[in-house]
C-alpha cells in the first residue's frame, strides 16, 4: 500500500497577502546566484484547483455525465466510449482510464449476471434431468427460456425502454416462472405416458388438462404487474423494466409453453426413435454380414 502525503509550500503568513513579495521571492540558480522569481517566471493569477484527485496513487481527472434515458442508455454509451472513442486520446496524451461509480457497479453486475445465468441454466438442467429421468425432455423445457427473453425484448421495444441491469435481473424471475409452467405440463405428460397412453395422445391430454392452470398463473401475475409498468414516479427507472420483462416475457412464454414444448417433445421423441431404428438396423446388418 502507498501512503499519500499532501505537500504545500507557503510564504510566511505576513507575506501571503502581498503579490509583490512573491515576485521578489529569491530563487537560487544553477550557478549559485539568487534572482527574483519574476525574473525567471511569468506570474499570472487564476482560480486555484479545488481538489487534487488521486486514484491508485495516480493523478486523476474524474469525468462524469447524466444520461438522457429517452435518447440512450448509460451501458451502451460507456461501451462505445471505451471501445471506439478513448483509444486515440489515451495514446496521444499517454493516459490510462478506469471506470467508477454507477458504471463500475453496472459492469460488476453484468459480470455477476453472466456467471449467475450460466450456473442457473446448468442447475435447472440437472434438477430437471433428475426429476424426469431423461436427458432430452429437460432440453425442451429449457427451450421456453429464450422465448421468454424474446418476449421481454419485444416488450422493451414496444414500451420504448432500453434493456438494462434491472431488466436482466427480472429475467431470472421470469425464467423460474416459465420453467415452473413447463414442469407442471411435463409432470402431467409423464403421468399419462406411465399409464400406457401413446405419446401424441398423452401430449394432447396433458396440454388440455393444464391449459387453464398455466394460463391463470400467467394472467394473475401479469395483471398484478400491469400498474407497475405505467409507473411514473422516481422509482420508475427500477420498477418499469422489471414489470415489462415479466409481463411481456410471461405472455410470450405462456403461449409457447403450451404449443412449442409439446411439439418439441414430440419431435425429439421421433428423432430418438429414428436414431434407435437406424442403430438397430445398422448393427443388425453388420451382424448378418
mmCIF file of C-alpha atoms in Angstrom:
data_model
loop_
_atom_site.group_PDB
_atom_site.id
_atom_site.type_symbol
_atom_site.label_atom_id
_atom_site.label_comp_id
_atom_site.label_asym_id
_atom_site.label_seq_id
_atom_site.Cartn_x
_atom_site.Cartn_y
_atom_site.Cartn_z
ATOM 1 C CA UNK A 1 0.000 0.000 0.000
ATOM 2 C CA UNK A 2 1.219 3.521 -0.838
ATOM 3 C CA UNK A 3 0.642 6.385 1.590
ATOM 4 C CA UNK A 4 -0.144 9.751 0.022
ATOM 5 C CA UNK A 5 1.092 12.941 1.744
ATOM 6 C CA UNK A 6 -0.031 16.354 0.561
ATOM 7 C CA UNK A 7 2.896 18.847 0.499
ATOM 8 C CA UNK A 8 2.050 22.562 0.335
ATOM 9 C CA UNK A 9 4.762 25.284 0.001
ATOM 10 C CA UNK A 10 3.643 28.637 1.508
ATOM 11 C CA UNK A 11 5.120 32.061 2.243
ATOM 12 C CA UNK A 12 5.150 33.300 5.844
ATOM 13 C CA UNK A 13 1.679 34.436 6.908
ATOM 14 C CA UNK A 14 2.574 38.175 6.915
ATOM 15 C CA UNK A 15 3.707 37.990 3.265
ATOM 16 C CA UNK A 16 0.832 35.901 1.857
ATOM 17 C CA UNK A 17 -1.473 38.844 1.016
ATOM 18 C CA UNK A 18 1.153 40.732 -0.994
ATOM 19 C CA UNK A 19 1.745 39.620 -4.605
ATOM 20 C CA UNK A 20 4.893 41.802 -4.753
ATOM 21 C CA UNK A 21 6.539 39.601 -2.129
ATOM 22 C CA UNK A 22 6.032 36.571 -4.390
ATOM 23 C CA UNK A 23 7.501 38.426 -7.382
ATOM 24 C CA UNK A 24 10.649 39.214 -5.391
ATOM 25 C CA UNK A 25 10.895 35.732 -3.870
ATOM 26 C CA UNK A 26 14.585 34.725 -4.272
ATOM 27 C CA UNK A 27 15.299 31.654 -6.381
ATOM 28 C CA UNK A 28 18.748 30.054 -6.459
ATOM 29 C CA UNK A 29 20.035 29.315 -9.972
ATOM 30 C CA UNK A 30 22.393 26.552 -11.071
ATOM 31 C CA UNK A 31 25.378 28.941 -10.859
ATOM 32 C CA UNK A 32 24.595 29.659 -7.190
ATOM 33 C CA UNK A 33 23.260 33.204 -7.695
ATOM 34 C CA UNK A 34 19.883 34.351 -6.335
ATOM 35 C CA UNK A 35 17.394 36.034 -8.701
ATOM 36 C CA UNK A 36 13.793 37.226 -8.092
ATOM 37 C CA UNK A 37 11.047 34.812 -9.152
ATOM 38 C CA UNK A 38 9.601 37.408 -11.580
ATOM 39 C CA UNK A 39 12.953 37.433 -13.444
ATOM 40 C CA UNK A 40 12.744 33.757 -14.427
ATOM 41 C CA UNK A 41 8.965 33.088 -14.467
ATOM 42 C CA UNK A 42 5.821 34.754 -15.796
ATOM 43 C CA UNK A 43 3.315 35.063 -12.957
ATOM 44 C CA UNK A 44 -0.414 35.157 -13.639
ATOM 45 C CA UNK A 45 -3.451 34.711 -11.416
ATOM 46 C CA UNK A 46 -6.365 32.319 -11.916
ATOM 47 C CA UNK A 47 -8.766 30.303 -9.824
ATOM 48 C CA UNK A 48 -6.960 27.601 -7.886
ATOM 49 C CA UNK A 49 -7.646 23.876 -8.076
ATOM 50 C CA UNK A 50 -10.350 22.969 -5.559
ATOM 51 C CA UNK A 51 -9.051 19.460 -5.035
ATOM 52 C CA UNK A 52 -6.305 17.264 -6.430
ATOM 53 C CA UNK A 53 -7.751 13.820 -7.090
ATOM 54 C CA UNK A 54 -5.773 10.598 -6.949
ATOM 55 C CA UNK A 55 -6.715 7.082 -7.915
ATOM 56 C CA UNK A 56 -4.345 4.225 -7.036
ATOM 57 C CA UNK A 57 -1.538 6.799 -6.439
ATOM 58 C CA UNK A 58 -2.035 8.239 -9.940
ATOM 59 C CA UNK A 59 -3.106 11.846 -10.564
ATOM 60 C CA UNK A 60 -6.696 11.552 -11.818
ATOM 61 C CA UNK A 61 -9.383 13.571 -13.551
ATOM 62 C CA UNK A 62 -12.964 12.447 -12.983
ATOM 63 C CA UNK A 63 -15.305 12.679 -15.968
ATOM 64 C CA UNK A 64 -19.000 12.090 -15.318
ATOM 65 C CA UNK A 65 -22.264 12.808 -17.097
ATOM 66 C CA UNK A 66 -26.023 12.429 -16.730
ATOM 67 C CA UNK A 67 -27.654 10.330 -19.443
ATOM 68 C CA UNK A 68 -30.932 11.270 -21.107
ATOM 69 C CA UNK A 69 -32.664 7.893 -20.843
ATOM 70 C CA UNK A 70 -35.122 8.875 -23.606
ATOM 71 C CA UNK A 71 -32.265 9.069 -26.108
ATOM 72 C CA UNK A 72 -29.783 6.416 -24.992
ATOM 73 C CA UNK A 73 -28.660 4.312 -22.045
ATOM 74 C CA UNK A 74 -25.508 4.527 -19.953
ATOM 75 C CA UNK A 75 -24.258 0.983 -20.627
ATOM 76 C CA UNK A 76 -24.240 1.398 -24.438
ATOM 77 C CA UNK A 77 -22.617 4.876 -24.201
ATOM 78 C CA UNK A 78 -19.812 3.602 -21.950
ATOM 79 C CA UNK A 79 -19.324 0.616 -24.275
ATOM 80 C CA UNK A 80 -18.978 2.957 -27.280
ATOM 81 C CA UNK A 81 -16.579 5.332 -25.475
ATOM 82 C CA UNK A 82 -14.293 2.577 -24.155
ATOM 83 C CA UNK A 83 -14.116 0.627 -27.429
ATOM 84 C CA UNK A 84 -14.038 3.441 -30.041
ATOM 85 C CA UNK A 85 -13.557 6.948 -28.681
ATOM 86 C CA UNK A 86 -10.910 6.685 -25.957
ATOM 87 C CA UNK A 87 -8.076 4.881 -27.757
ATOM 88 C CA UNK A 88 -6.783 7.944 -29.685
ATOM 89 C CA UNK A 89 -6.985 10.277 -26.659
ATOM 90 C CA UNK A 90 -5.171 7.803 -24.392
ATOM 91 C CA UNK A 91 -2.445 7.198 -26.997
ATOM 92 C CA UNK A 92 -1.942 10.896 -27.815
ATOM 93 C CA UNK A 93 -1.543 12.014 -24.192
ATOM 94 C CA UNK A 94 -0.115 8.826 -22.647
ATOM 95 C CA UNK A 95 -3.100 8.401 -20.317
ATOM 96 C CA UNK A 96 -4.880 5.430 -18.785
ATOM 97 C CA UNK A 97 -8.512 5.160 -17.691
ATOM 98 C CA UNK A 98 -10.705 3.196 -15.333
ATOM 99 C CA UNK A 99 -14.438 3.010 -14.692
ATOM 100 C CA UNK A 100 -16.013 4.100 -11.441
ATOM 101 C CA UNK A 101 -19.298 4.979 -9.761
ATOM 102 C CA UNK A 102 -22.507 3.682 -11.314
ATOM 103 C CA UNK A 103 -20.674 2.467 -14.430
ATOM 104 C CA UNK A 104 -18.341 0.307 -12.344
ATOM 105 C CA UNK A 105 -21.360 -1.088 -10.477
ATOM 106 C CA UNK A 106 -23.114 -1.869 -13.804
ATOM 107 C CA UNK A 107 -20.036 -3.652 -15.164
ATOM 108 C CA UNK A 108 -19.730 -5.665 -11.952
ATOM 109 C CA UNK A 109 -23.445 -6.532 -12.058
ATOM 110 C CA UNK A 110 -23.267 -7.651 -15.716
ATOM 111 C CA UNK A 111 -20.274 -9.884 -14.942
ATOM 112 C CA UNK A 112 -22.073 -11.392 -11.951
ATOM 113 C CA UNK A 113 -25.246 -11.908 -14.021
ATOM 114 C CA UNK A 114 -23.293 -13.721 -16.746
ATOM 115 C CA UNK A 115 -21.835 -16.148 -14.186
ATOM 116 C CA UNK A 116 -25.167 -16.450 -12.354
ATOM 117 C CA UNK A 117 -27.030 -17.074 -15.610
ATOM 118 C CA UNK A 118 -24.693 -19.893 -16.602
ATOM 119 C CA UNK A 119 -24.932 -21.546 -13.174
ATOM 120 C CA UNK A 120 -28.734 -21.136 -13.190
ATOM 121 C CA UNK A 121 -29.097 -22.900 -16.549
ATOM 122 C CA UNK A 122 -26.774 -25.746 -15.511
ATOM 123 C CA UNK A 123 -28.593 -26.277 -12.196
ATOM 124 C CA UNK A 124 -32.046 -26.105 -13.828
ATOM 125 C CA UNK A 125 -30.960 -28.749 -16.358
ATOM 126 C CA UNK A 126 -29.507 -31.035 -13.672
ATOM 127 C CA UNK A 127 -32.635 -30.774 -11.486
ATOM 128 C CA UNK A 128 -34.945 -31.438 -14.459
ATOM 129 C CA UNK A 129 -32.824 -34.396 -15.563
ATOM 130 C CA UNK A 130 -33.111 -35.860 -12.074
ATOM 131 C CA UNK A 131 -36.887 -35.209 -11.824
ATOM 132 C CA UNK A 132 -37.814 -36.604 -15.245
ATOM 133 C CA UNK A 133 -35.103 -39.292 -15.525
ATOM 134 C CA UNK A 134 -34.412 -38.096 -19.051
ATOM 135 C CA UNK A 135 -31.626 -36.143 -20.721
ATOM 136 C CA UNK A 136 -33.781 -34.981 -23.654
ATOM 137 C CA UNK A 137 -37.040 -33.739 -22.056
ATOM 138 C CA UNK A 138 -35.292 -31.065 -19.932
ATOM 139 C CA UNK A 139 -33.906 -29.566 -23.157
ATOM 140 C CA UNK A 140 -37.437 -28.995 -24.461
ATOM 141 C CA UNK A 141 -38.397 -27.321 -21.161
ATOM 142 C CA UNK A 142 -35.332 -25.059 -21.295
ATOM 143 C CA UNK A 143 -36.222 -24.048 -24.850
ATOM 144 C CA UNK A 144 -39.016 -21.974 -23.241
ATOM 145 C CA UNK A 145 -36.405 -19.708 -21.599
ATOM 146 C CA UNK A 146 -35.211 -17.970 -24.819
ATOM 147 C CA UNK A 147 -38.864 -17.471 -25.820
ATOM 148 C CA UNK A 148 -39.476 -15.625 -22.568
ATOM 149 C CA UNK A 149 -36.423 -13.466 -23.286
ATOM 150 C CA UNK A 150 -37.749 -12.727 -26.799
ATOM 151 C CA UNK A 151 -40.998 -11.524 -25.220
ATOM 152 C CA UNK A 152 -39.054 -9.313 -22.787
ATOM 153 C CA UNK A 153 -37.049 -7.704 -25.629
ATOM 154 C CA UNK A 154 -40.231 -7.163 -27.665
ATOM 155 C CA UNK A 155 -41.870 -5.555 -24.598
ATOM 156 C CA UNK A 156 -38.979 -3.116 -24.115
ATOM 157 C CA UNK A 157 -39.183 -2.159 -27.798
ATOM 158 C CA UNK A 158 -42.964 -1.605 -27.646
ATOM 159 C CA UNK A 159 -42.737 0.454 -24.434
ATOM 160 C CA UNK A 160 -39.715 2.437 -25.651
ATOM 161 C CA UNK A 161 -37.350 1.336 -22.867
ATOM 162 C CA UNK A 162 -33.753 0.136 -23.179
ATOM 163 C CA UNK A 163 -32.670 -3.200 -21.754
ATOM 164 C CA UNK A 164 -30.768 -2.501 -18.555
ATOM 165 C CA UNK A 165 -29.445 -4.203 -15.442
ATOM 166 C CA UNK A 166 -32.920 -4.283 -13.844
ATOM 167 C CA UNK A 167 -34.369 -5.999 -16.946
ATOM 168 C CA UNK A 168 -31.728 -8.721 -16.724
ATOM 169 C CA UNK A 169 -32.364 -9.229 -13.003
ATOM 170 C CA UNK A 170 -36.100 -9.597 -13.689
ATOM 171 C CA UNK A 171 -35.298 -12.161 -16.378
ATOM 172 C CA UNK A 172 -34.099 -14.552 -13.657
ATOM 173 C CA UNK A 173 -37.555 -14.402 -12.062
ATOM 174 C CA UNK A 174 -39.155 -14.879 -15.478
ATOM 175 C CA UNK A 175 -37.014 -17.971 -16.089
ATOM 176 C CA UNK A 176 -38.230 -19.503 -12.832
ATOM 177 C CA UNK A 177 -41.910 -18.917 -13.650
ATOM 178 C CA UNK A 178 -41.597 -20.212 -17.222
ATOM 179 C CA UNK A 179 -39.733 -23.357 -16.143
ATOM 180 C CA UNK A 180 -42.349 -23.886 -13.413
ATOM 181 C CA UNK A 181 -45.171 -23.772 -16.019
ATOM 182 C CA UNK A 182 -43.266 -26.217 -18.199
ATOM 183 C CA UNK A 183 -42.686 -28.613 -15.282
ATOM 184 C CA UNK A 184 -46.419 -28.634 -14.471
ATOM 185 C CA UNK A 185 -47.138 -29.587 -18.081
ATOM 186 C CA UNK A 186 -44.429 -32.252 -18.306
ATOM 187 C CA UNK A 187 -45.432 -33.827 -14.972
ATOM 188 C CA UNK A 188 -48.912 -34.477 -16.351
ATOM 189 C CA UNK A 189 -47.424 -35.781 -19.578
ATOM 190 C CA UNK A 190 -45.206 -38.216 -17.663
ATOM 191 C CA UNK A 191 -48.253 -39.419 -15.707
ATOM 192 C CA UNK A 192 -50.218 -40.140 -18.914
ATOM 193 C CA UNK A 193 -47.287 -41.972 -20.515
ATOM 194 C CA UNK A 194 -46.795 -44.099 -17.388
ATOM 195 C CA UNK A 195 -50.452 -45.150 -17.720
ATOM 196 C CA UNK A 196 -49.611 -46.524 -21.151
ATOM 197 C CA UNK A 197 -51.039 -43.768 -23.367
ATOM 198 C CA UNK A 198 -49.267 -43.199 -26.711
ATOM 199 C CA UNK A 199 -47.088 -40.066 -26.830
ATOM 200 C CA UNK A 200 -49.328 -37.999 -29.124
ATOM 201 C CA UNK A 201 -52.486 -38.693 -27.060
ATOM 202 C CA UNK A 202 -50.571 -38.074 -23.807
ATOM 203 C CA UNK A 203 -49.332 -34.695 -25.107
ATOM 204 C CA UNK A 204 -52.855 -33.613 -26.060
ATOM 205 C CA UNK A 205 -54.300 -34.751 -22.731
ATOM 206 C CA UNK A 206 -51.580 -33.032 -20.678
ATOM 207 C CA UNK A 207 -51.917 -29.741 -22.606
ATOM 208 C CA UNK A 208 -55.701 -29.733 -22.225
ATOM 209 C CA UNK A 209 -55.531 -30.658 -18.523
ATOM 210 C CA UNK A 210 -53.014 -27.941 -17.601
ATOM 211 C CA UNK A 211 -54.152 -25.243 -20.059
ATOM 212 C CA UNK A 212 -56.320 -23.415 -17.515
ATOM 213 C CA UNK A 213 -53.759 -23.649 -14.683
ATOM 214 C CA UNK A 214 -50.902 -22.310 -16.813
ATOM 215 C CA UNK A 215 -52.986 -19.509 -18.357
ATOM 216 C CA UNK A 216 -54.423 -18.417 -14.977
ATOM 217 C CA UNK A 217 -50.995 -18.391 -13.296
ATOM 218 C CA UNK A 218 -49.611 -16.139 -16.006
ATOM 219 C CA UNK A 219 -52.688 -13.888 -16.230
ATOM 220 C CA UNK A 220 -52.769 -13.186 -12.483
ATOM 221 C CA UNK A 221 -49.038 -12.376 -12.452
ATOM 222 C CA UNK A 222 -49.355 -10.069 -15.487
ATOM 223 C CA UNK A 223 -52.484 -8.359 -14.049
ATOM 224 C CA UNK A 224 -50.682 -7.733 -10.762
ATOM 225 C CA UNK A 225 -47.663 -6.182 -12.502
ATOM 226 C CA UNK A 226 -49.528 -4.030 -15.047
ATOM 227 C CA UNK A 227 -49.848 -0.963 -12.758
ATOM 228 C CA UNK A 228 -46.072 -1.028 -12.187
ATOM 229 C CA UNK A 229 -45.477 -0.918 -15.950
ATOM 230 C CA UNK A 230 -47.044 2.546 -16.132
ATOM 231 C CA UNK A 231 -45.331 3.893 -13.020
ATOM 232 C CA UNK A 232 -44.033 7.485 -13.445
ATOM 233 C CA UNK A 233 -42.515 8.239 -10.026
ATOM 234 C CA UNK A 234 -38.788 8.444 -9.335
ATOM 235 C CA UNK A 235 -38.762 4.679 -8.747
ATOM 236 C CA UNK A 236 -39.977 4.047 -12.311
ATOM 237 C CA UNK A 237 -36.428 3.528 -13.649
ATOM 238 C CA UNK A 238 -36.168 0.474 -11.374
ATOM 239 C CA UNK A 239 -39.755 -0.785 -11.464
ATOM 240 C CA UNK A 240 -40.793 -0.383 -15.110
ATOM 241 C CA UNK A 241 -38.071 -2.621 -16.675
ATOM 242 C CA UNK A 242 -38.920 -5.377 -14.159
ATOM 243 C CA UNK A 243 -42.646 -5.125 -14.930
ATOM 244 C CA UNK A 244 -42.063 -5.062 -18.716
ATOM 245 C CA UNK A 245 -39.759 -8.095 -18.581
ATOM 246 C CA UNK A 246 -42.202 -10.169 -16.532
ATOM 247 C CA UNK A 247 -45.448 -9.081 -18.267
ATOM 248 C CA UNK A 248 -44.336 -9.431 -21.888
ATOM 249 C CA UNK A 249 -41.977 -12.350 -21.190
ATOM 250 C CA UNK A 250 -44.751 -14.308 -19.468
ATOM 251 C CA UNK A 251 -47.322 -13.513 -22.158
ATOM 252 C CA UNK A 252 -44.986 -14.808 -24.884
ATOM 253 C CA UNK A 253 -43.681 -17.770 -22.914
ATOM 254 C CA UNK A 254 -47.125 -18.985 -21.772
ATOM 255 C CA UNK A 255 -48.357 -19.480 -25.325
ATOM 256 C CA UNK A 256 -45.080 -21.090 -26.277
ATOM 257 C CA UNK A 257 -45.070 -23.401 -23.245
ATOM 258 C CA UNK A 258 -48.454 -24.759 -24.357
ATOM 259 C CA UNK A 259 -47.592 -25.024 -28.060
ATOM 260 C CA UNK A 260 -43.832 -25.275 -28.595
ATOM 261 C CA UNK A 261 -42.825 -27.556 -25.701
ATOM 262 C CA UNK A 262 -45.280 -30.374 -26.566
ATOM 263 C CA UNK A 263 -44.215 -30.049 -30.216
ATOM 264 C CA UNK A 264 -40.527 -30.203 -29.290
ATOM 265 C CA UNK A 265 -41.023 -33.242 -27.075
ATOM 266 C CA UNK A 266 -42.908 -34.999 -29.866
ATOM 267 C CA UNK A 267 -40.183 -34.091 -32.375
ATOM 268 C CA UNK A 268 -37.341 -35.139 -30.028
ATOM 269 C CA UNK A 269 -39.023 -38.482 -29.350
ATOM 270 C CA UNK A 270 -39.443 -39.024 -33.110
ATOM 271 C CA UNK A 271 -35.748 -38.270 -33.646
ATOM 272 C CA UNK A 272 -34.860 -40.659 -30.808
ATOM 273 C CA UNK A 273 -36.977 -43.422 -32.394
ATOM 274 C CA UNK A 274 -35.316 -42.872 -35.786
ATOM 275 C CA UNK A 275 -31.841 -42.951 -34.226
ATOM 276 C CA UNK A 276 -32.741 -46.162 -32.361
ATOM 277 C CA UNK A 277 -34.141 -47.683 -35.561
ATOM 278 C CA UNK A 278 -31.054 -46.836 -37.616
ATOM 279 C CA UNK A 279 -28.752 -48.035 -34.861
ATOM 280 C CA UNK A 280 -30.556 -51.393 -34.595
ATOM 281 C CA UNK A 281 -30.800 -51.679 -38.374
ATOM 282 C CA UNK A 282 -27.103 -50.933 -38.905
ATOM 283 C CA UNK A 283 -25.970 -53.195 -36.037
ATOM 284 C CA UNK A 284 -28.294 -55.914 -37.324
ATOM 285 C CA UNK A 285 -26.895 -55.557 -40.885
ATOM 286 C CA UNK A 286 -23.276 -55.733 -39.738
ATOM 287 C CA UNK A 287 -24.018 -58.790 -37.568
ATOM 288 C CA UNK A 288 -25.736 -60.542 -40.518
ATOM 289 C CA UNK A 289 -22.728 -59.783 -42.660
#
